[in-house]
Coordinates of C-alpha atoms in Angstrom, one line a residue:
E1 CA -25.7 8.1 1.4
W2 CA -22.9 5.7 1.7
S3 CA -22.0 3.2 4.6
P4 CA -19.0 1.4 4.5
K5 CA -18.9 -1.9 5.9
N6 CA -16.1 -3.9 7.4
Y7 CA -15.5 -7.1 5.1
N8 CA -16.7 -9.5 7.3
S9 CA -19.8 -7.3 8.1
K10 CA -19.1 -7.3 11.6
V11 CA -18.6 -4.2 14.1
A12 CA -15.1 -4.1 15.4
G13 CA -15.7 -2.1 18.6
T14 CA -13.0 0.1 20.3
V15 CA -9.6 -0.6 18.4
T16 CA -6.3 1.4 17.9
L17 CA -5.1 2.5 14.7
T18 CA -2.6 -0.5 14.4
E19 CA -5.2 -3.0 15.1
A20 CA -7.6 -1.5 12.6
L21 CA -5.2 -1.5 9.9
A22 CA -4.2 -5.1 10.5
R23 CA -7.6 -6.1 9.9
S24 CA -8.6 -4.1 7.5
I25 CA -11.0 -2.5 9.6
N26 CA -12.7 -0.6 7.3
T27 CA -15.5 1.6 9.2
V28 CA -11.7 3.1 11.0
A29 CA -10.4 3.7 8.0
V30 CA -13.2 6.1 7.1
K31 CA -13.8 7.6 10.1
L32 CA -10.2 8.4 10.3
G33 CA -10.6 9.8 6.7
D34 CA -13.2 11.8 7.4
R35 CA -11.1 13.4 10.2
V36 CA -8.2 14.2 8.3
G37 CA -10.1 15.2 5.0
V38 CA -9.9 13.8 1.7
K39 CA -7.9 16.4 0.5
A40 CA -5.0 15.5 3.0
I41 CA -5.4 11.9 2.0
A42 CA -5.0 13.0 -2.0
D43 CA -1.8 15.2 -0.8
T44 CA -0.3 12.5 0.7
A45 CA -1.3 9.5 -1.9
H46 CA 0.4 12.0 -4.2
R47 CA 3.3 13.0 -2.3
L48 CA 3.9 9.5 -1.8
G49 CA 4.3 8.6 -5.6
I50 CA 0.7 8.1 -6.5
A51 CA 0.3 10.4 -10.1
S52 CA -3.0 8.6 -10.6
P53 CA -6.2 11.4 -10.1
I54 CA -7.5 10.8 -6.3
E55 CA -11.5 10.9 -6.4
D56 CA -13.0 13.7 -4.0
N57 CA -15.0 11.0 -1.7
L58 CA -14.7 9.7 1.7
S59 CA -14.4 6.4 -0.1
V60 CA -10.7 7.1 -0.8
A61 CA -10.1 6.1 2.7
L62 CA -10.6 2.5 1.5
G63 CA -8.3 2.5 -1.8
S64 CA -11.4 3.1 -4.2
S65 CA -9.4 5.5 -6.5
S66 CA -7.8 3.3 -9.1
V67 CA -4.5 3.6 -8.9
T68 CA -1.5 0.6 -11.2
L69 CA 0.4 -1.7 -9.0
L70 CA 3.7 0.2 -10.0
E71 CA 2.2 3.4 -8.2
L72 CA 0.8 1.6 -5.0
T73 CA 4.2 -0.3 -4.4
S74 CA 6.4 2.9 -5.2
A75 CA 4.3 4.8 -2.6
Y76 CA 5.1 2.0 0.2
S77 CA 8.9 1.7 -0.6
T78 CA 8.8 5.5 0.6
F79 CA 8.2 3.9 4.4
A80 CA 10.6 1.3 3.7
A81 CA 13.0 4.2 2.5
E82 CA 12.6 5.8 6.0
G83 CA 10.6 8.7 4.5
R84 CA 12.3 8.6 0.9
H85 CA 10.9 8.6 -2.3
F86 CA 12.3 6.9 -5.0
E87 CA 10.9 7.1 -8.3
P88 CA 10.7 3.6 -9.9
Y89 CA 12.6 2.3 -12.7
G90 CA 13.6 -0.8 -14.8
I91 CA 16.9 -0.8 -16.4
V92 CA 19.7 -0.5 -14.0
E93 CA 23.2 -0.9 -16.2
I94 CA 23.5 -1.8 -19.8
V95 CA 26.7 -2.7 -20.3
S96 CA 28.0 -3.4 -24.3
S97 CA 29.7 -6.6 -24.8
N98 CA 33.5 -5.8 -24.8
G99 CA 32.1 -4.4 -21.2
D100 CA 32.1 -0.9 -21.7
T101 CA 29.4 0.4 -19.4
L102 CA 26.6 2.5 -22.0
Y103 CA 23.9 3.5 -18.8
K104 CA 24.0 3.3 -15.5
H105 CA 21.1 4.4 -13.5
Q106 CA 21.7 7.3 -11.0
P107 CA 18.5 6.8 -8.1
S108 CA 17.6 9.8 -6.5
S109 CA 15.3 10.3 -3.7
V110 CA 13.1 13.3 -2.3
A111 CA 12.0 13.6 1.3
V112 CA 8.2 13.2 1.5
T113 CA 7.3 12.5 4.9
D114 CA 9.6 12.8 8.3
P115 CA 11.3 9.2 9.0
A116 CA 9.8 8.8 12.2
H117 CA 6.5 8.9 10.5
A118 CA 7.6 6.5 8.4
H119 CA 8.8 4.3 10.9
E120 CA 5.4 4.2 12.3
M121 CA 3.7 3.5 9.4
T122 CA 6.5 0.3 8.9
Y123 CA 5.4 -0.3 12.9
M124 CA 1.8 -0.8 12.1
L125 CA 2.2 -2.2 8.5
R126 CA 4.5 -5.2 10.6
H127 CA 1.2 -5.8 12.5
V128 CA -0.7 -6.7 9.2
I129 CA 1.9 -9.6 8.7
T130 CA 2.1 -10.7 12.1
E131 CA -1.4 -10.7 13.5
G132 CA -3.5 -9.6 10.8
T133 CA -4.7 -10.1 7.6
G134 CA -1.4 -10.7 6.2
I135 CA -0.4 -13.6 8.2
P136 CA 0.5 -15.7 5.1
A137 CA 3.1 -13.4 4.3
D138 CA 5.1 -14.0 7.5
L139 CA 8.7 -14.3 6.7
G140 CA 9.6 -16.2 10.2
N141 CA 12.8 -14.8 11.5
R142 CA 13.0 -11.9 8.6
I143 CA 11.6 -8.6 9.9
A144 CA 8.6 -7.6 6.5
A145 CA 5.8 -5.0 6.7
G146 CA 2.7 -4.8 4.4
K147 CA -0.9 -4.3 3.6
T148 CA -3.4 -6.5 1.9
G149 CA -6.0 -5.1 0.1
T150 CA -9.4 -6.7 -1.6
S151 CA -11.9 -4.8 -3.9
Q152 CA -15.8 -4.9 -3.6
E153 CA -17.6 -8.3 -5.2
N154 CA -13.8 -9.8 -4.9
R155 CA -12.8 -8.4 -8.1
D156 CA -9.2 -7.5 -7.3
A157 CA -6.7 -8.5 -4.6
W158 CA -3.8 -7.4 -4.0
F159 CA -0.8 -7.4 -1.3
V160 CA 2.2 -4.7 -1.5
G161 CA 5.2 -6.2 1.0
Y162 CA 8.2 -5.2 2.1
T163 CA 11.7 -6.0 4.2
A164 CA 14.6 -3.6 5.0
N165 CA 16.0 -4.5 1.2
E166 CA 13.1 -5.5 -1.0
I167 CA 9.6 -4.4 -2.1
A168 CA 7.3 -6.2 -3.9
G169 CA 3.4 -5.5 -5.3
V170 CA 1.0 -8.5 -6.2
W171 CA -2.4 -7.8 -7.8
F172 CA -4.8 -10.4 -8.8
G173 CA -7.8 -10.4 -10.6
N174 CA -9.4 -10.8 -14.1
D175 CA -8.9 -8.7 -17.0
N176 CA -12.7 -8.4 -17.4
N177 CA -13.4 -7.0 -14.1
T178 CA -15.3 -10.0 -13.0
P179 CA -15.2 -11.2 -9.5
M180 CA -13.6 -13.9 -8.6
K181 CA -14.8 -16.4 -6.1
N182 CA -13.6 -15.9 -2.0
V183 CA -10.0 -14.1 -3.2
S184 CA -8.9 -11.6 -0.6
G185 CA -5.5 -9.7 -0.6
G186 CA -4.7 -11.8 2.1

C-alpha cells in the first residue's frame, strides 16, 4: 500500500536510467528496484561499504534505510576508485616531535565491482552535476560526479560528490528530525 511519488509530483514519462538518476525521478528508481529485487540492492550496498542494516522493503531503492554520511561517502568512493572499496580512515600519519614516524596508514582495497560498472556509474553521476539536481556542484572545467538526496518532508538534504582525487559528503538537517523549509539536496 505504498505509492512512490516524484519530488515535483509530476510524471516523467519515458526516460533513460541516466536521465532518471540525474533528475532524481523516484518512480524509475522504484521500478528498477522492483526488477532487480531488494536483496540485490542490500547486497550491493553492503559490498560498497554500507555496514548499517538495509530494510527489507522496496523503498530502499530511494534510500529509505538509515545510513551514516561516512558510510554513504565511502560507498560512492568505490565508483571513483574504479570499483575498489577502501575503508575510510581518519589518521594518515603520526610523527613524533623529533621526526620519527610512529604510525603511517597503509591503505588497502578490495575489488567489489567491475571497473566498467564503476565507470558507467560515474558517467551517470556526472549527468547529475551537468544537467540534473546537482548543477550547483558543477566545478566548470574540473570533471566531477555526484548525487543529491532529499528525504520526506525535507527532514534531510545531502550530497555526495567526487572528482578524480577527492570525495566529499555533505548533510543538512535538524538534530531533532524536524522538517526544514524548502531545503533539498540540490
